[in-house]
Amino acid sequence: MKAKKFFAAAVIVILSTLFISACGKHEPGRADKIHVGVTYYNQSDTFLNQLIDCFKEQLDLMEKTSFEITVTIRDASGSQRTQDDQVKELIDAGCNVLCVNLVDRADPSEIIDLARDHNVPIIFFNREPVAEDMLQWDGLYYVGAYAEQPGVMQGELAADLIHSDSGIDRNKDGTIQYVILEGEPGHQDAIMRTENAVDTLKNKGIKLEKLSCGIANWNRAQAQNRMLQMISQYQDKIELVLANNDDMALGALEAYKKSNLSESALPVFFGIDGTDVGLKAVADKKLSATVYNDKEGQAQAMAELSAALVFQEGLDQIEFEKGRYIYLPYTKVIKDNVGDFLKY
Ligand code: BGC
């Protein structure tokens, strides 16, 4: 009788173990290594590629000093459906923490359901889910940068330059004719960067005339095309180009190179991010300034949070805002301090 009972109990234990592992469930606090699954919206994005490189460096550093880490990275190629499938695949492969850069920041429900069902925490990064979605489960976190800062800083940088260099107002009408190159519609950063830059310029006493605004989805080639259209419409009238990121500012610059306008018809260009190419363009005085999007800080926060979530240790030492958000500050970059940011 005793043997029968023992056998039955053993079968139950074995079955439940099998069931748990078949579902990919993770037992909190029991992990002995970190397996990070990363998926990001598009591998053509310059800033994100650099941020992910920094994240890998941080994980390598942690592995050398602390514990075993593996990382699997997937490119969602701009498709939310693909990203949903990737999250499933990453969970099935045994990832015990996910870092997700959403394709569509308003559509994370399927990913959240999958992660919650398997008890795998998610660190969303760079593309912030809407607040209600972050409340769907307490295993959700966000790492990014203060969205309202870079536009204000870009506006301040542009205002300082315009005040100090009367040559920027080429037609001497007391007003700066400007165009905007905007990132993806619906992205938390795009509209805020545009609005804050323009409002700040106005608050600093600069009279502005908006000639045009083109959406270029953070992309250099698209920005070049938009800018070529603007040049053909406004010729040498544009005095200032405000771009939501460095890649678009550089695309705009390339459009001028392709146009038949002379050097003296060049406007001033402002970007945001401080990517390698953006910083170089500031050093070469091709961009007047940029605003540094602290990818190293964000990568470090993601790595530390990943470890804390997997090992269920040290979460109380991390400073969160609104309970589960980490935001890093931006910094202004001009030719005088660009050397501090360039990697030699
Ligand atoms: C960066 C852009 C990038 C975008 C992607 C922004 O914070 O400034 O360069 O394309 O994030 O989501």
XYZ file of C-alpha atoms and ligand atoms in Angstrom:
356
model
C 0.000 0.000 0.000
C 2.796 2.338 1.080
C 4.697 1.579 -2.151
C 1.588 2.345 -4.215
C 1.124 5.714 -2.478
C 4.797 6.521 -2.958
C 4.578 5.623 -6.649
C 1.466 7.810 -7.141
C 3.145 10.755 -5.413
C 6.260 10.334 -7.536
C 4.182 10.333 -10.736
C 2.434 13.551 -9.661
C 5.773 15.233 -8.929
C 7.262 14.144 -12.271
C 4.172 15.207 -14.230
C 3.974 18.596 -12.600
C 7.680 19.188 -13.222
C 7.188 18.247 -16.867
C 4.110 20.456 -17.101
C 5.903 23.430 -15.590
C 8.902 23.130 -17.885
C 6.709 22.506 -20.930
C 5.027 25.847 -20.221
C 8.410 27.512 -19.842
C 7.436 28.663 -16.319
C 10.279 30.073 -14.299
C 10.480 29.644 -10.608
C 11.247 33.058 -9.154
C 14.460 33.284 -7.197
C 15.803 29.925 -8.386
C 17.702 31.010 -11.525
C 21.458 30.501 -11.581
C 22.091 32.271 -14.863
C 20.600 35.099 -16.885
C 19.187 34.434 -20.322
C 18.111 37.749 -21.816
C 15.854 37.838 -24.847
C 15.936 41.113 -26.764
C 13.670 42.154 -29.609
C 13.779 45.564 -31.230
C 11.600 47.310 -33.764
C 14.005 47.655 -36.668
C 17.652 46.899 -37.268
C 18.005 49.869 -39.612
C 17.767 52.279 -36.652
C 21.171 53.817 -35.932
C 20.517 54.848 -32.335
C 19.027 51.495 -31.349
C 21.893 49.510 -32.865
C 24.302 51.529 -30.764
C 22.157 51.177 -27.648
C 22.022 47.399 -28.113
C 25.798 47.250 -28.610
C 26.190 49.103 -25.303
C 23.781 46.653 -23.656
C 25.837 43.676 -24.893
C 29.002 45.345 -23.556
C 27.344 45.827 -20.154
C 26.259 42.182 -20.056
C 29.781 41.049 -21.027
C 31.181 43.117 -18.207
C 28.716 41.612 -15.737
C 29.518 38.123 -16.959
C 33.231 38.669 -16.362
C 32.699 39.818 -12.802
C 29.577 38.042 -11.635
C 27.488 35.335 -13.307
C 26.748 33.424 -16.494
C 24.735 35.375 -19.059
C 23.446 34.527 -22.507
C 21.686 36.969 -24.771
C 19.527 36.350 -27.834
C 18.668 39.321 -30.052
C 15.892 39.519 -32.645
C 15.029 42.219 -35.194
C 11.263 42.638 -35.642
C 11.718 44.367 -39.041
C 8.938 46.826 -38.321
C 6.224 44.189 -37.784
C 4.366 43.868 -34.471
C 3.112 40.412 -35.495
C 6.721 39.280 -36.048
C 7.705 40.713 -32.676
C 4.858 38.874 -30.910
C 6.113 35.603 -32.453
C 9.684 36.433 -31.451
C 8.659 36.909 -27.835
C 7.015 33.481 -27.848
C 10.129 31.940 -29.382
C 12.405 33.675 -26.845
C 10.299 32.428 -23.941
C 10.255 28.896 -25.387
C 14.044 29.083 -25.692
C 14.247 29.632 -21.924
C 14.788 33.388 -21.632
C 14.187 34.426 -18.045
C 14.002 38.175 -18.732
C 12.884 40.013 -21.875
C 13.980 43.417 -23.171
C 11.411 44.664 -25.645
C 11.633 47.698 -27.903
C 8.068 47.659 -29.192
C 7.265 48.063 -32.867
C 3.904 49.573 -32.010
C 4.039 51.150 -28.574
C 0.246 51.080 -28.383
C -0.023 47.344 -29.026
C 1.893 45.370 -26.376
C -1.015 43.240 -25.058
C -0.099 39.962 -26.720
C 3.492 40.237 -25.506
C 2.363 41.101 -21.993
C -0.041 38.113 -21.901
C 2.701 35.730 -23.037
C 5.191 37.053 -20.497
C 2.681 37.001 -17.636
C 1.556 33.440 -18.478
C 5.174 32.280 -18.260
C 6.175 34.612 -15.443
C 9.006 36.202 -17.429
C 9.456 39.903 -16.582
C 9.706 42.483 -19.378
C 11.882 45.558 -19.544
C 10.443 47.751 -22.287
C 13.012 50.209 -23.570
C 13.212 53.339 -25.754
C 9.624 53.080 -27.038
C 7.443 53.654 -23.993
C 4.165 51.727 -23.752
C 1.130 53.787 -22.811
C 0.579 54.064 -19.055
C -2.540 51.833 -18.924
C -0.655 48.951 -20.542
C 2.126 49.201 -17.981
C -0.548 48.523 -15.347
C -1.549 45.201 -16.929
C 0.991 43.249 -14.843
C 3.523 44.038 -12.127
C 6.349 42.299 -14.022
C 6.600 45.217 -16.483
C 9.320 47.882 -16.394
C 10.495 50.699 -18.644
C 13.973 52.124 -19.295
C 14.307 55.239 -21.441
C 15.094 58.939 -21.340
C 13.153 62.015 -20.217
C 10.994 62.735 -23.287
C 10.466 66.444 -22.576
C 14.192 67.327 -22.200
C 15.831 67.037 -25.627
C 13.412 69.354 -27.440
C 13.942 72.055 -24.811
C 17.704 71.594 -25.036
C 17.660 71.664 -28.837
C 15.619 74.884 -28.719
C 18.080 76.436 -26.240
C 21.071 75.462 -28.367
C 19.482 76.910 -31.491
C 18.454 80.117 -29.689
C 21.981 80.614 -28.314
C 23.473 80.262 -31.773
C 20.927 82.556 -33.425
C 21.505 85.219 -30.744
C 25.253 84.998 -31.167
C 25.432 84.823 -34.972
C 23.435 87.386 -36.917
C 24.476 85.676 -40.156
C 21.942 82.888 -39.579
C 19.097 85.259 -40.471
C 20.400 85.433 -44.019
C 17.626 87.595 -45.475
C 17.827 89.985 -42.468
C 14.063 90.074 -41.949
C 14.354 89.575 -38.161
C 12.637 86.183 -38.454
C 14.128 82.709 -38.775
C 12.587 80.649 -41.555
C 12.733 77.024 -40.411
C 11.723 73.480 -41.285
C 11.232 70.421 -39.106
C 12.141 66.809 -39.802
C 10.027 64.677 -37.554
C 10.350 61.073 -36.287
C 7.658 58.432 -36.401
C 4.093 59.569 -35.760
C 2.853 58.080 -32.477
C 6.353 57.796 -30.951
C 6.458 59.486 -27.527
C 9.630 61.390 -28.486
C 8.713 62.813 -31.879
C 5.916 65.278 -31.162
C 7.435 66.332 -27.827
C 10.806 67.077 -29.395
C 9.231 69.231 -32.093
C 6.882 71.126 -29.786
C 9.452 71.742 -27.081
C 12.139 72.911 -29.499
C 9.837 75.411 -31.187
C 8.283 76.644 -27.901
C 11.726 77.112 -26.356
C 12.982 79.129 -29.330
C 9.921 81.367 -29.068
C 10.337 81.733 -25.285
C 13.927 82.782 -25.896
C 12.676 85.649 -28.040
C 13.355 84.205 -31.508
C 10.798 85.154 -34.151
C 10.045 82.120 -36.263
C 8.361 81.328 -39.533
C 7.652 77.672 -40.201
C 8.059 76.861 -43.884
C 7.484 73.127 -43.728
C 7.424 69.972 -41.639
C 8.200 66.519 -43.033
C 7.829 63.145 -41.375
C 10.929 61.056 -42.011
C 10.443 58.274 -39.421
C 13.891 58.756 -37.782
C 15.454 57.692 -41.073
C 18.359 59.306 -42.909
C 17.313 58.392 -46.464
C 13.713 59.476 -45.897
C 14.936 62.763 -44.432
C 17.093 63.346 -47.479
C 14.056 62.888 -49.740
C 11.830 65.155 -47.626
C 14.542 67.791 -47.540
C 15.073 67.635 -51.307
C 11.351 68.334 -51.755
C 11.576 71.264 -49.319
C 14.647 72.665 -51.095
C 12.936 72.473 -54.467
C 9.999 74.402 -52.983
C 11.863 76.995 -50.898
C 15.296 77.129 -52.575
C 17.662 79.225 -50.412
C 14.953 80.495 -48.015
C 15.472 77.886 -45.259
C 17.672 79.221 -42.438
C 17.253 76.551 -39.758
C 16.645 72.785 -39.832
C 15.416 71.213 -36.609
C 15.588 67.427 -36.813
C 14.155 65.075 -34.194
C 17.334 62.974 -34.424
C 20.875 63.047 -35.824
C 20.200 60.645 -38.666
C 17.513 62.931 -40.083
C 19.723 66.020 -39.625
C 22.449 64.234 -41.586
C 19.972 63.204 -44.291
C 18.988 66.883 -44.603
C 22.606 67.880 -44.934
C 23.097 65.319 -47.687
C 20.100 66.773 -49.539
C 21.857 70.152 -49.613
C 24.999 68.496 -50.954
C 22.905 66.980 -53.759
C 21.127 70.231 -54.538
C 22.591 72.890 -56.788
C 22.612 75.498 -53.984
C 25.903 77.079 -52.976
C 27.526 76.810 -49.507
C 26.269 80.279 -48.641
C 22.668 79.043 -48.908
C 23.188 76.397 -46.212
C 20.948 76.631 -43.142
C 22.113 75.556 -39.683
C 21.267 71.968 -38.652
C 20.407 70.619 -35.201
C 20.027 66.957 -34.273
C 19.376 64.813 -31.199
C 21.049 61.540 -30.024
C 24.800 62.009 -30.287
C 25.231 58.846 -32.342
C 28.786 58.215 -33.561
C 28.003 59.857 -36.912
C 26.125 62.702 -35.218
C 29.026 63.481 -32.883
C 31.492 63.387 -35.739
C 29.314 65.838 -37.673
C 29.326 68.200 -34.664
C 33.110 67.875 -34.403
C 33.384 68.604 -38.158
C 31.036 71.608 -37.704
C 28.471 70.138 -40.094
C 25.814 69.944 -37.396
C 25.663 73.008 -35.144
C 24.800 70.874 -32.118
C 23.125 67.726 -30.885
C 21.655 66.492 -27.610
C 23.154 63.349 -26.103
C 20.738 60.471 -25.601
C 22.563 58.511 -22.891
C 22.693 55.050 -24.424
C 25.415 53.898 -22.019
C 23.277 54.887 -19.013
C 20.186 53.216 -20.459
C 22.146 50.040 -21.291
C 23.570 49.886 -17.779
C 20.140 50.368 -16.224
C 18.745 47.579 -18.425
C 21.569 45.201 -17.475
C 21.295 45.880 -13.746
C 17.534 45.590 -13.796
C 17.728 42.319 -15.771
C 19.987 40.809 -13.108
C 17.835 42.088 -10.243
C 14.685 40.642 -11.802
C 16.172 37.244 -12.592
C 17.818 36.744 -9.200
C 15.065 38.564 -7.288
C 17.750 40.525 -5.522
C 18.666 44.200 -5.324
C 15.429 45.556 -6.779
C 15.020 47.741 -3.674
C 18.354 49.425 -4.441
C 17.216 50.579 -7.881
C 15.709 54.061 -8.034
C 12.453 53.868 -9.950
C 10.097 56.659 -10.897
C 6.374 55.965 -10.741
C 7.261 52.545 -9.297
C 8.635 50.855 -12.414
C 10.207 53.459 -14.707
C 13.862 54.466 -15.116
C 14.595 57.639 -17.089
C 18.077 58.900 -17.975
C 18.831 62.587 -18.594
C 20.083 64.127 -21.849
C 23.121 66.441 -22.264
C 23.785 69.273 -24.737
C 26.663 68.702 -27.163
C 28.389 71.488 -29.081
C 31.788 71.593 -30.743
C 33.423 72.773 -27.476
C 32.475 69.665 -25.485
C 32.022 67.078 -28.257
C 35.451 65.622 -27.429
C 34.049 64.403 -24.086
C 31.555 62.207 -25.951
C 33.592 60.953 -28.899
C 35.174 57.523 -28.493
C 38.707 57.518 -29.773
C 15.929 58.165 -30.921
C 15.825 57.923 -32.393
C 15.379 56.506 -32.636
C 14.074 56.245 -31.901
C 13.635 54.811 -32.084
C 14.597 57.861 -30.268
O 14.685 58.033 -28.891
O 16.274 59.490 -30.683
O 17.047 58.130 -33.043
O 15.199 56.331 -34.022
O 14.237 56.525 -30.545
O 12.556 54.468 -31.282
